[in-house]
Coordinates of C-alpha atoms and ligand atoms in Angstrom, one line a residue:
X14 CA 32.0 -23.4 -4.3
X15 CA 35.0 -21.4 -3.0
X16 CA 38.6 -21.8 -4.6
X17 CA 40.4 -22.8 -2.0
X18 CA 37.6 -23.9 0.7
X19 CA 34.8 -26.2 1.0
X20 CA 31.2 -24.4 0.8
X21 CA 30.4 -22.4 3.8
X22 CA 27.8 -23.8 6.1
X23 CA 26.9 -20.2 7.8
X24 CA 26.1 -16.9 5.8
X25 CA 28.9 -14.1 6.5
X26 CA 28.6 -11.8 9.3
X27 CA 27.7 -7.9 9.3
X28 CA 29.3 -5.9 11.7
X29 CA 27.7 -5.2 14.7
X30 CA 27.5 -1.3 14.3
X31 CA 27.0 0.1 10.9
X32 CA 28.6 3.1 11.3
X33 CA 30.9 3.3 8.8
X34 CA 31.4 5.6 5.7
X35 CA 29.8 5.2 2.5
X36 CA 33.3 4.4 0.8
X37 CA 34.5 2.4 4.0
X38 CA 31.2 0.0 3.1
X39 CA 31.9 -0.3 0.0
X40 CA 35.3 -1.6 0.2
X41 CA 34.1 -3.8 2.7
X42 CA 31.5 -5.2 0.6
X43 CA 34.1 -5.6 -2.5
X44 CA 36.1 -7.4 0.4
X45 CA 33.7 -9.8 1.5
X46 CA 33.0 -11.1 -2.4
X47 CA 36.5 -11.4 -3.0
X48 CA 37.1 -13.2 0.0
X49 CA 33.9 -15.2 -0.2
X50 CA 34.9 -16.5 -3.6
X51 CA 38.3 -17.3 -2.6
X52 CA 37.7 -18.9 0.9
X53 CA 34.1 -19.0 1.2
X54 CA 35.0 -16.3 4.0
X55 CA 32.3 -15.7 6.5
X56 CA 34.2 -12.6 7.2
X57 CA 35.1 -13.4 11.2
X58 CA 37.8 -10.3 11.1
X59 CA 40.1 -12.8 12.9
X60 CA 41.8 -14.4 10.1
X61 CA 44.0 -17.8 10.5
X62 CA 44.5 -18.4 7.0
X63 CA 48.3 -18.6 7.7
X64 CA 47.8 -21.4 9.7
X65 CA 45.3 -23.8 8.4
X66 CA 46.7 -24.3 5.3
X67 CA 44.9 -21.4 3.4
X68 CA 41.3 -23.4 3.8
X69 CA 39.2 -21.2 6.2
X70 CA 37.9 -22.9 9.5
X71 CA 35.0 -20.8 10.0
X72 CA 33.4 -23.0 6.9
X73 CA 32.5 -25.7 9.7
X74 CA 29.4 -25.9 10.6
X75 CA 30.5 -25.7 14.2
X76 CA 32.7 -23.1 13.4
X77 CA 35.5 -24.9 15.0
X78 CA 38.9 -22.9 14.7
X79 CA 41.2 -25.6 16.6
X80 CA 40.7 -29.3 14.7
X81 CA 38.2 -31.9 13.9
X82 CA 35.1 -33.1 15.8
X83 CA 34.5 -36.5 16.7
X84 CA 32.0 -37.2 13.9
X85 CA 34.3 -36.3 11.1
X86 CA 34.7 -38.7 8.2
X87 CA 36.7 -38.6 4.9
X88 CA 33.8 -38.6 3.0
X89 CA 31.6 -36.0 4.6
X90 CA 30.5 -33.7 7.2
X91 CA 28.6 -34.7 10.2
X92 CA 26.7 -32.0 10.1
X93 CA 25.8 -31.9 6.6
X94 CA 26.7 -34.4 4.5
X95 CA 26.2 -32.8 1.3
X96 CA 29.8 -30.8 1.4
X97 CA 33.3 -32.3 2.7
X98 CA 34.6 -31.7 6.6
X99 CA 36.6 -28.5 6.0
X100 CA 39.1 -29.7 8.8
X101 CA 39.9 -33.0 6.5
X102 CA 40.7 -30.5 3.7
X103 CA 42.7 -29.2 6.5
X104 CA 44.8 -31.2 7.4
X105 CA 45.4 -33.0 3.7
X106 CA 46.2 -29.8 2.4
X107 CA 48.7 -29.1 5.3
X108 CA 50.3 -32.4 4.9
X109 CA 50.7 -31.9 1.4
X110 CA 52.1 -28.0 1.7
X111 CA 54.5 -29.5 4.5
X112 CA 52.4 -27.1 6.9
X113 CA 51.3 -30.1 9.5
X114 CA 53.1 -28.3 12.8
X115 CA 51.5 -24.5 11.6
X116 CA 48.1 -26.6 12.8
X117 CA 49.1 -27.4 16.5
X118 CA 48.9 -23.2 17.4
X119 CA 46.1 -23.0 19.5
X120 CA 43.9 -20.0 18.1
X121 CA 41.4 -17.8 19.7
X122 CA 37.4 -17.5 19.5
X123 CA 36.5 -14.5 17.2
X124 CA 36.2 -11.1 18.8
X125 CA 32.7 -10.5 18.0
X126 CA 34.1 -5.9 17.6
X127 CA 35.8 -7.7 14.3
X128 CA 33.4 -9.6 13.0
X129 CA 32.0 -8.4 9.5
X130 CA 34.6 -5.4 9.2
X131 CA 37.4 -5.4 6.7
X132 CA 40.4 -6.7 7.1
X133 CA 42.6 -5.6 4.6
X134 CA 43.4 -2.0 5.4
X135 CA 43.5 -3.1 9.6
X136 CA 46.3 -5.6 8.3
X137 CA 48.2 -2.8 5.9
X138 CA 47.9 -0.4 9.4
X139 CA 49.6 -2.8 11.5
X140 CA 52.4 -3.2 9.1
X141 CA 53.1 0.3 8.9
X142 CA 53.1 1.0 12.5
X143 CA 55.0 -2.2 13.9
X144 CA 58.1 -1.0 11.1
X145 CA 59.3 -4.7 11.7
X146 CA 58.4 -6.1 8.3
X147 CA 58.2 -7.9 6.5
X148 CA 59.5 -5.8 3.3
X149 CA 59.8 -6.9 -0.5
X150 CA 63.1 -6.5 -0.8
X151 CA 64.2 -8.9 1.3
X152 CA 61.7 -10.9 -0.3
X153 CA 64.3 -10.8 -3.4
X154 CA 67.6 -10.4 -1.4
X155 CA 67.2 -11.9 2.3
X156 CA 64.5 -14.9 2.0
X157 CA 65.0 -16.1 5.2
X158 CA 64.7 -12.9 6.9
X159 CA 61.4 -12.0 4.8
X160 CA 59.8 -15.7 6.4
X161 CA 61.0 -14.4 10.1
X162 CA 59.0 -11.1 9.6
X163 CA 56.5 -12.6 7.6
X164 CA 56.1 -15.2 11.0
X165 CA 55.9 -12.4 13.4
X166 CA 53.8 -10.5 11.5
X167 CA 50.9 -12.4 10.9
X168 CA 51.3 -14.1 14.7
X169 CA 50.4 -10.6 15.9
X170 CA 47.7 -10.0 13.7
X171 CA 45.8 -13.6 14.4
X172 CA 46.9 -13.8 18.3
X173 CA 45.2 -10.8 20.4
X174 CA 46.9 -9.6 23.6
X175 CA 43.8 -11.4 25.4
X176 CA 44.7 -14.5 24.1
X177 CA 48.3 -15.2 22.7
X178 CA 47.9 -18.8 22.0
X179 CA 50.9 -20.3 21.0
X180 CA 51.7 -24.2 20.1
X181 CA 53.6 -25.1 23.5
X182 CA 53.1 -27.5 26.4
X183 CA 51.8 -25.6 29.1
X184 CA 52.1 -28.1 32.4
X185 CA 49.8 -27.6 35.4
X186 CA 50.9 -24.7 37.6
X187 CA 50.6 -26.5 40.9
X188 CA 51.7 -29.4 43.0
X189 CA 49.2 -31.1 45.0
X190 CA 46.4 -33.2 43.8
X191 CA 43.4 -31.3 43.8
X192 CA 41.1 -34.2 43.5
X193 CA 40.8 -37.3 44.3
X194 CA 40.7 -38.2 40.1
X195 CA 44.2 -36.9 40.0
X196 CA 45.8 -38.4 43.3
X197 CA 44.8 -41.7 42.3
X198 CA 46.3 -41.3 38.9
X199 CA 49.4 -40.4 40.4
X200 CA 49.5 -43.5 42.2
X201 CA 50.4 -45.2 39.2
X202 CA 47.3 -47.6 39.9
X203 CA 44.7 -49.1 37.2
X204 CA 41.9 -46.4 38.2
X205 CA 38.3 -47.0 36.7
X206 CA 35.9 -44.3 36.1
X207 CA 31.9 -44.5 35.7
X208 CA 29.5 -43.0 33.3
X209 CA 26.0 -41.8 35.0
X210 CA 23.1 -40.1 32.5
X211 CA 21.7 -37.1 34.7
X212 CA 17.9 -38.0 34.7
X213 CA 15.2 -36.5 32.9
X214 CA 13.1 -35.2 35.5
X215 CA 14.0 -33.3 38.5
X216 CA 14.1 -35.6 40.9
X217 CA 17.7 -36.7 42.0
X218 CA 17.0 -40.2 43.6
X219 CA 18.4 -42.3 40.6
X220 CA 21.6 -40.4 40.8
X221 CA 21.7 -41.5 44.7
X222 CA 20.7 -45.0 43.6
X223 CA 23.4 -45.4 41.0
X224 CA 26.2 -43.6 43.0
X225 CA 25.1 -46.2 45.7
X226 CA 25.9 -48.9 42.8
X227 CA 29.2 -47.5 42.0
X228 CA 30.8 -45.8 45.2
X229 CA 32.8 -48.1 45.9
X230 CA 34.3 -49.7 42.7
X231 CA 35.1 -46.6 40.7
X232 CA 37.1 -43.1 41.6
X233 CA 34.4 -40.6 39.8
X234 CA 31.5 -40.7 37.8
X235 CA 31.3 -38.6 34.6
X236 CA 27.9 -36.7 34.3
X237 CA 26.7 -35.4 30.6
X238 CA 26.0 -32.2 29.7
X239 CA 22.8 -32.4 27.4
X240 CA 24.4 -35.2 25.1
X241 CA 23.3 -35.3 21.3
X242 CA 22.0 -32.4 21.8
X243 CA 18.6 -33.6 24.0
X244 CA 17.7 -31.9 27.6
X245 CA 18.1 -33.6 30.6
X246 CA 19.2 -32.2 34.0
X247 CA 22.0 -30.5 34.3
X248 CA 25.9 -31.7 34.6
X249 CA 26.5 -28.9 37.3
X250 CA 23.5 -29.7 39.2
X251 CA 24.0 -33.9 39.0
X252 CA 27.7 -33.6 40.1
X253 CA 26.6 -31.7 43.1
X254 CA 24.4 -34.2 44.5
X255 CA 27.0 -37.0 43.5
X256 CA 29.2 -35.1 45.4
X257 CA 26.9 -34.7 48.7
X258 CA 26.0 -38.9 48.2
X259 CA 29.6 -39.8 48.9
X260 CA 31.1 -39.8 45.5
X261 CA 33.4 -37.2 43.4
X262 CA 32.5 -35.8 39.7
X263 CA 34.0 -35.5 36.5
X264 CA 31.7 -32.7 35.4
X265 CA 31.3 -32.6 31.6
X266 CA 31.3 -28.7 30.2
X267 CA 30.4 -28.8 26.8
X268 CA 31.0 -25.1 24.2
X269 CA 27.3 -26.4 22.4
X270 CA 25.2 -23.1 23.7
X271 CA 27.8 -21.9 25.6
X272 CA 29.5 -18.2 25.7
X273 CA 32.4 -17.9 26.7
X274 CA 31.3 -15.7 29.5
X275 CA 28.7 -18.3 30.3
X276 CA 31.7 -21.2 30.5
X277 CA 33.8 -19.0 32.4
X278 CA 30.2 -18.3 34.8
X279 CA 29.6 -22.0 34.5
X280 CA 33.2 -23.0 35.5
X281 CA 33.6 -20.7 38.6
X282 CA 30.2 -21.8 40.1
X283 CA 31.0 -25.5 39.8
X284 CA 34.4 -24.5 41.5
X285 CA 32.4 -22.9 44.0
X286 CA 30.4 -26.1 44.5
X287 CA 33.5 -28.5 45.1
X288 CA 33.6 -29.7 41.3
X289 CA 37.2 -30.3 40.6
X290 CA 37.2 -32.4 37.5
X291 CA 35.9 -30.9 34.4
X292 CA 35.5 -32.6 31.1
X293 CA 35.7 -30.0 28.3
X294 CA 33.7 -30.9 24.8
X295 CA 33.0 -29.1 22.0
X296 CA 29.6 -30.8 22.1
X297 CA 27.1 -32.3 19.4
X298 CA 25.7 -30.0 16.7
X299 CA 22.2 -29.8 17.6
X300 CA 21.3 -31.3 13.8
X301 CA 21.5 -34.5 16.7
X302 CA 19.0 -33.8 19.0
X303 CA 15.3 -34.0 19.1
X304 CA 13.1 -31.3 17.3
X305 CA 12.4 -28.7 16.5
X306 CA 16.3 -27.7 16.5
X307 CA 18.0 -24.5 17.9
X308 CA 19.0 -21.9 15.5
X309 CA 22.6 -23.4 14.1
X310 CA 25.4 -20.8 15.3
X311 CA 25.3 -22.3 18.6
X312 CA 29.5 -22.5 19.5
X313 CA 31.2 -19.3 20.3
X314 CA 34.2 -21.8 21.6
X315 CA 35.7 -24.8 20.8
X316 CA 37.0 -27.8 23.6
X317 CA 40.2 -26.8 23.0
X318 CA 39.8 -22.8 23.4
X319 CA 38.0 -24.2 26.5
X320 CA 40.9 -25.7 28.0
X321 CA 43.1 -22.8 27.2
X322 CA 40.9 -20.3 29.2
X323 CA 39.9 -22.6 31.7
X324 CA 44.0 -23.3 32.5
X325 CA 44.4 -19.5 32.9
X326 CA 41.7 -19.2 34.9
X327 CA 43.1 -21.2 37.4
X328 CA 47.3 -20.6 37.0
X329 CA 46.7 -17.1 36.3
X330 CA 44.2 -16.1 38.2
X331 CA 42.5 -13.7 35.1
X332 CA 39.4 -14.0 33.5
X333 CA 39.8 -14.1 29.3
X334 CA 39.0 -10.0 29.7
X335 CA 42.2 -9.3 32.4
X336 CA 39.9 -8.9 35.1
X337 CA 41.7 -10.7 38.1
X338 CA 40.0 -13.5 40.0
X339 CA 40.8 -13.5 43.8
X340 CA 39.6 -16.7 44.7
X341 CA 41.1 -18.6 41.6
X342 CA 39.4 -22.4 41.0
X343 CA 40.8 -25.6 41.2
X344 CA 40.3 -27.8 38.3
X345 CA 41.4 -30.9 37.4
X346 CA 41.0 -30.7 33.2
X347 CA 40.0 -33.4 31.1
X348 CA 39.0 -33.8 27.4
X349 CA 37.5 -36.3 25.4
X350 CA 39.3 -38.4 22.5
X351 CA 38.2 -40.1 19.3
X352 CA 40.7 -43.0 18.5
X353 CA 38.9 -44.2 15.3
X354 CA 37.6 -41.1 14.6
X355 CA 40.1 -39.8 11.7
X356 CA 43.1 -41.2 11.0
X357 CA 45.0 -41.1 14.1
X358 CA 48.1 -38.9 13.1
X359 CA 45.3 -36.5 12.6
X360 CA 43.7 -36.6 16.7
X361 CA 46.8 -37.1 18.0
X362 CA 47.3 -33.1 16.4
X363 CA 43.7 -32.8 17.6
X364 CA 45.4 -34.7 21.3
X365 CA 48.5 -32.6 21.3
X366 CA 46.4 -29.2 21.2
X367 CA 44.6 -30.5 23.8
X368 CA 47.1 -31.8 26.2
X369 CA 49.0 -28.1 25.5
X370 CA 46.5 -25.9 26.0
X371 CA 45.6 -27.9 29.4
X372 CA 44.0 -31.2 29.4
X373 CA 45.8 -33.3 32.2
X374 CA 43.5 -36.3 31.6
X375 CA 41.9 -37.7 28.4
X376 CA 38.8 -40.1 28.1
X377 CA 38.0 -41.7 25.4
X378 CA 35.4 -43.5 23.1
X379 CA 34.5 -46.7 23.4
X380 CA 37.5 -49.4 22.2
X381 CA 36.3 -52.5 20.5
X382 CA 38.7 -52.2 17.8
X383 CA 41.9 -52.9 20.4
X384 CA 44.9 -52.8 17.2
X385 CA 43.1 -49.6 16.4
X386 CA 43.2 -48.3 19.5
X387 CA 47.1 -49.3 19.9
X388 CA 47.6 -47.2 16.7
X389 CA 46.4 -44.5 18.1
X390 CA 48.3 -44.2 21.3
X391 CA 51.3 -45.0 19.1
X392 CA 50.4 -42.0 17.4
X393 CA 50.4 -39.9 20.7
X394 CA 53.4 -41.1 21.3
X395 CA 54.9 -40.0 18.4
X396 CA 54.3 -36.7 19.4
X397 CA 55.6 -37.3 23.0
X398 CA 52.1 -37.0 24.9
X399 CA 52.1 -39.8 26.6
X400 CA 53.9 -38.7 29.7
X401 CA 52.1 -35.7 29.9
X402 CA 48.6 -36.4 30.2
X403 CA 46.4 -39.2 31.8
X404 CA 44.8 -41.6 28.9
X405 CA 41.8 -43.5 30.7
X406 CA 40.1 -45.7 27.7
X407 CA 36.6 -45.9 27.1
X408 CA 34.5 -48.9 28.0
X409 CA 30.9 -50.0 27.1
X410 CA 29.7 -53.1 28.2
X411 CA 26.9 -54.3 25.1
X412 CA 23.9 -55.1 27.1
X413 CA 22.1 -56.6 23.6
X414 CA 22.9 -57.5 20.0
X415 CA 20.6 -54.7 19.2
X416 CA 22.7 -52.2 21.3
X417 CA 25.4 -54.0 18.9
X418 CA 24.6 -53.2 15.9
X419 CA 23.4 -49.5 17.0
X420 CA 27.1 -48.8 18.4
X421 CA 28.8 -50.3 14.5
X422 CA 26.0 -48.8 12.7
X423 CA 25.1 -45.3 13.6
X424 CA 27.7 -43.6 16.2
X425 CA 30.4 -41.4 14.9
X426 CA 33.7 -42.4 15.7
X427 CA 33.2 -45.8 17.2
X428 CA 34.3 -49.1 15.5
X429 CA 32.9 -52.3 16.4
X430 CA 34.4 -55.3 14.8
X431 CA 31.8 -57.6 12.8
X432 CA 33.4 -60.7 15.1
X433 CA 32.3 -58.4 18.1
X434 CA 28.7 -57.8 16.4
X435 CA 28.8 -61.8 15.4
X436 CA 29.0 -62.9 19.1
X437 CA 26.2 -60.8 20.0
X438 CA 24.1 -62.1 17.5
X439 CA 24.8 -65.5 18.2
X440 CA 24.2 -65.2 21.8
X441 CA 21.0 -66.4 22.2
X442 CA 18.4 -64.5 24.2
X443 CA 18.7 -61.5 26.4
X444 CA 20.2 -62.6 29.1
X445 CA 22.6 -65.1 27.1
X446 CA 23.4 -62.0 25.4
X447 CA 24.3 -59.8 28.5
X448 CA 26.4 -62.2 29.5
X449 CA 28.1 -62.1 25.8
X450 CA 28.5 -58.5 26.7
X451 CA 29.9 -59.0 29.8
X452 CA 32.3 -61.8 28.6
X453 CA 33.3 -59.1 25.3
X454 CA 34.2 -55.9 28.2
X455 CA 36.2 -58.8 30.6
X456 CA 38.8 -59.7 27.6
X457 CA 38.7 -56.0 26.8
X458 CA 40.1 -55.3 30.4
X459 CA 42.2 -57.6 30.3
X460 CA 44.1 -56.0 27.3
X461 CA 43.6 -52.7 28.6
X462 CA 44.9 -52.9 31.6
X463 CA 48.3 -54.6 30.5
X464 CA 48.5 -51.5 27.9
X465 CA 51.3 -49.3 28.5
X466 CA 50.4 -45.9 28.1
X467 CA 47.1 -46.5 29.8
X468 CA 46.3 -45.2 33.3
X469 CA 43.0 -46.7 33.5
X470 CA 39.4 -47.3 32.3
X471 CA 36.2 -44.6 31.5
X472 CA 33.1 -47.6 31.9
X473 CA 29.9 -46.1 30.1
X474 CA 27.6 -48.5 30.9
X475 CA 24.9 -45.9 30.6
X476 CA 21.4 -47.3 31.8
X477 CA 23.1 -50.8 33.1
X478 CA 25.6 -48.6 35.9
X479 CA 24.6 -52.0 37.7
X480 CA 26.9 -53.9 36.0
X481 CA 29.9 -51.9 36.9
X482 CA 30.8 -53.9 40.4
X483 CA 30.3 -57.1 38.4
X484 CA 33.4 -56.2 36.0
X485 CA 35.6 -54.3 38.4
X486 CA 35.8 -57.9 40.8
X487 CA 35.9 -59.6 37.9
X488 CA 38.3 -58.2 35.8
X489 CA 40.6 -57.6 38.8
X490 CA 41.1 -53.9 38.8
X491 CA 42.1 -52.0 41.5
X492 CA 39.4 -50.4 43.6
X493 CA 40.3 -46.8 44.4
X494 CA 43.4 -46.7 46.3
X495 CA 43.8 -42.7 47.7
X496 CA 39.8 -42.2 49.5
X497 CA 41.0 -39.0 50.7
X498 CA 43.0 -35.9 50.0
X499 CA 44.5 -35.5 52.9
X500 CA 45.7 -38.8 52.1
X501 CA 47.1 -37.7 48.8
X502 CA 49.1 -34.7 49.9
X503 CA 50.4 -35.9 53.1
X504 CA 52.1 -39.6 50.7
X505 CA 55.0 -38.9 48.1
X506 CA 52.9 -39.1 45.7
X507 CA 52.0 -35.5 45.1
X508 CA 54.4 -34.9 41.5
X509 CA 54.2 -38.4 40.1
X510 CA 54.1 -38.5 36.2
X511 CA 51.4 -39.7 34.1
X512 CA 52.6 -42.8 32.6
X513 CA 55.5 -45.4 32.6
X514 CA 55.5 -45.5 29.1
X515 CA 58.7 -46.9 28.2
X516 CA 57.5 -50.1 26.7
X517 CA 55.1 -48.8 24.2
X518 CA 57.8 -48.0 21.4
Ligands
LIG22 S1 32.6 -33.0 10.4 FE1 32.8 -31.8 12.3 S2 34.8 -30.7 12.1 FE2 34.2 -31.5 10.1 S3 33.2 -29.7 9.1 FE3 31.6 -31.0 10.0 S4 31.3 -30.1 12.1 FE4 33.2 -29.3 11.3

């Protein structure tokens, strides 16, 4: 067991090219044990020590450099539950050392040309040749000039000129809607979004069948990307014939088995197709999906690098390499939240990274748990997010006591009250307890949608997308209100904020 780390899940890497000197390995070698006992260092050569309170990142299983995963508990990792989650240690270590702000820098992917070399003699290099500090003798004489320098110093060395994350908001650069997601957010009105499983085979009629179902009653419909880890057909794919049956995407993009080249690939084609809204997830570890399971290493990003790259892409115009794009997409960016996932001053850091780097609109899990949930958004608040980004809350109409007790019982992230379980289990028989379910989502809404802070609804009633017309008329909510986007640009209602959310506090 490292010092200062929990046990690394991953072995170290080697470099890619062993062409180094005989001494030049050896201090390399001496480098990696030190390191490895210290930090349990998988020697990435991209070091951001400084900024997770001295625990190393690269320890997680996923190998996620930018906050927790969905699946996190105190207790344990999702992944494997025989260490700690190194980004709990994280963030109680930060909170104790005062370091809780140093988190919300959004840091790179590894440069694979780093990973496995030293580090120690690169680092010594750069200090010599910047001549900026920081020095020992203001260490003794000029404290607060030795933090500056020390600050500076390090930021260069972590941040690469092809990234240069920083820990800022970084607002859309553009003024019309460019879907019809966005416009009718920024009509202010209740919007509802669906949830449609891609199917297994390759036959698209269910997805005409269930955007038949929902066309009418909800803006989009969100279409997974290989969830837990199992094959169906793809997101990219599903969207596209969504789109040509009369109904617009949110496209979910998940890091799981993804390059980066292969996101940025993935990203442009769907652009190319007329996909505008793009969900970005780090994705499930593949120890959740059927066997026999992929080799482990499978993220080279995380959801919120994602964001980051995928913002550039379209308000700078550059691929993550400089190359210029001359067409650049249009995206509308979303990610996913976990209110009862960890504590929730820890995802609203987790939030705030994500709304900075570029996630205009958030979806979340499921809410049973409605006072947890309000923590939560107090918590975004907090950290002033809730007039930056869209919040549409998760919904999942229980189609059985069975389906119940699997949502309390075995999904990360999701609380389901025991009163909630109760009333399915006293329901009677199956169709006594659909109608439980139904009744459950109904009083749901109704909270939801007198929420401040809350733009709308994300209904997930995978497998019963039937259901969804039933709740919309009866809960009230509006159908969609923009149908086109001609409609959008030519109203006021092109720069419209987020959220009223004056009443929360
Ligand atoms: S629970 Fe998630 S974030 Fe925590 S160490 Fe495991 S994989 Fe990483």
């Amino acid at each position: 067991m490292p010092l200062f780390s929990p046990r690394r899940y991953q072995p170290p890497f080697y470099p890619t090219r062993r062409d180094e000197s005989l001494p030049m390995r050896a201090f390399t070698s001496f480098e990696r044990t030190v390191k490895g006992w210290l930090f349990g260092c998988r020697m990435c050569g991209n070091c951001i020590l400084q900024e997770t309170a001295f625990v190393c990142p690269m320890t997680c299983p996923k190998g996620l450099r930018n906050g927790l995963c969905g699946g996190a508990t105190p207790d344990q990792c999702e992944v494997d539950p025989s260490r700690p989650c190194t980004w709990y240690v994280i963030y109680e270590r930060a909170e104790r050392m005062g370091r809780v702000d140093k988190l919300l820098e959004i840091n790179a992917p590894i440069d694979g040309t780093r990973a496995g070399r030293e580090t120690w003699l690169d680092m010594f290099n750069l200090w010599r040749e910047r001549k900026q500090g920081p020095y020992p003798g203001d260490f003794l004489f000029n404290r607060e000039k030795f933090n500056d320098e020390w600050d500076r110093f390090f930021y260069a060395l972590r941040q690469p000129d092809w990234w240069q994350g920083d820990a800022r908001y970084h607002p859309p650069a553009y003024q019309e809607p460019v879907s019809l997601l966005e416009a009718n957010l920024r009509t202010g009105a209740f919007v509802t979004t669906g949830e449609i499983a891609p199917p297994l085979g390759a036959s698209g009629d269910i997805i005409l069948k269930k955007v038949g179902w929902l066309k009418d009653y909800v803006v989009a419909a969100n279409f997974t990307d290989n969830a837990s880890a199992s094959a169906r057909m793809n997101s990219m794919a599903s969207s596209k014939i969504c789109i040509d049956a009369g109904l617009e995407p949110v496209m979910q993009l998940q890091a799981r088995d993804r390059s980066r080249v292969v996101i940025e690939s993935d990203a442009m084609g769907a652009a190319g197709l007329g996909i505008r809204n793009i969900l970005c997830l780090s994705g499930d570890h593949h120890r959740f999906g059927p066997a026999p399971m992929a080799k482990p290493d499978q993220f080279d990003m995380d959801a919120v690098q994602m964001l980051w790259m995928l913002r550039r892409m379209r308000d700078e115009g550059q691929y993550l390499d400089g190359r210029n794009i001359k067409n650049p997409p249009q995206f509308f960016l979303g990610a996913a939240a976990s209110p009862f996932g960890a504590p929730p001053q820890y995802e609203a850091i987790r939030a705030e990274k994500k709304v900075n780097a570029g996630a205009q609109f958030i979806q979340t899990q499921p809410i049973f748990d409605y006072e947890g949930f309000v923590d939560w958004l107090e918590a975004l608040d907090k950290r002033n997010l809730l007039g930056k980004v869209y919040i549409l809350a998760g919904l999942i109409p229980l189609k059985s006591a069975a389906a119940a007790h699997f949502m309390a019982d075995d999904v990360p992230g999701v609380v389901v009250p025991p009163e909630i379980v109760k009333r399915m289990d006293e329901a009677g028989d199956k169709e006594g307890q659909q109608e439980q379910g139904v009744a459950i989502a109904l009083e749901m809404i109704e909270k939801l949608k007198n929420t401040p802070g809350i733009n709308g609804m994300h209904m997930m009633a995978v497998h019963w997308e039937a259901i969804v017309p039933r709740l919309v008329e009866e809960s009230g909510v509006p159908r969609p209100v923009v149908k086109s986007l001609e409609e959008a640009s030519d109203s006021a209602l092109a720069g419209e904020k987020p959220a009223d959310v004056a009443q929360l506090a």
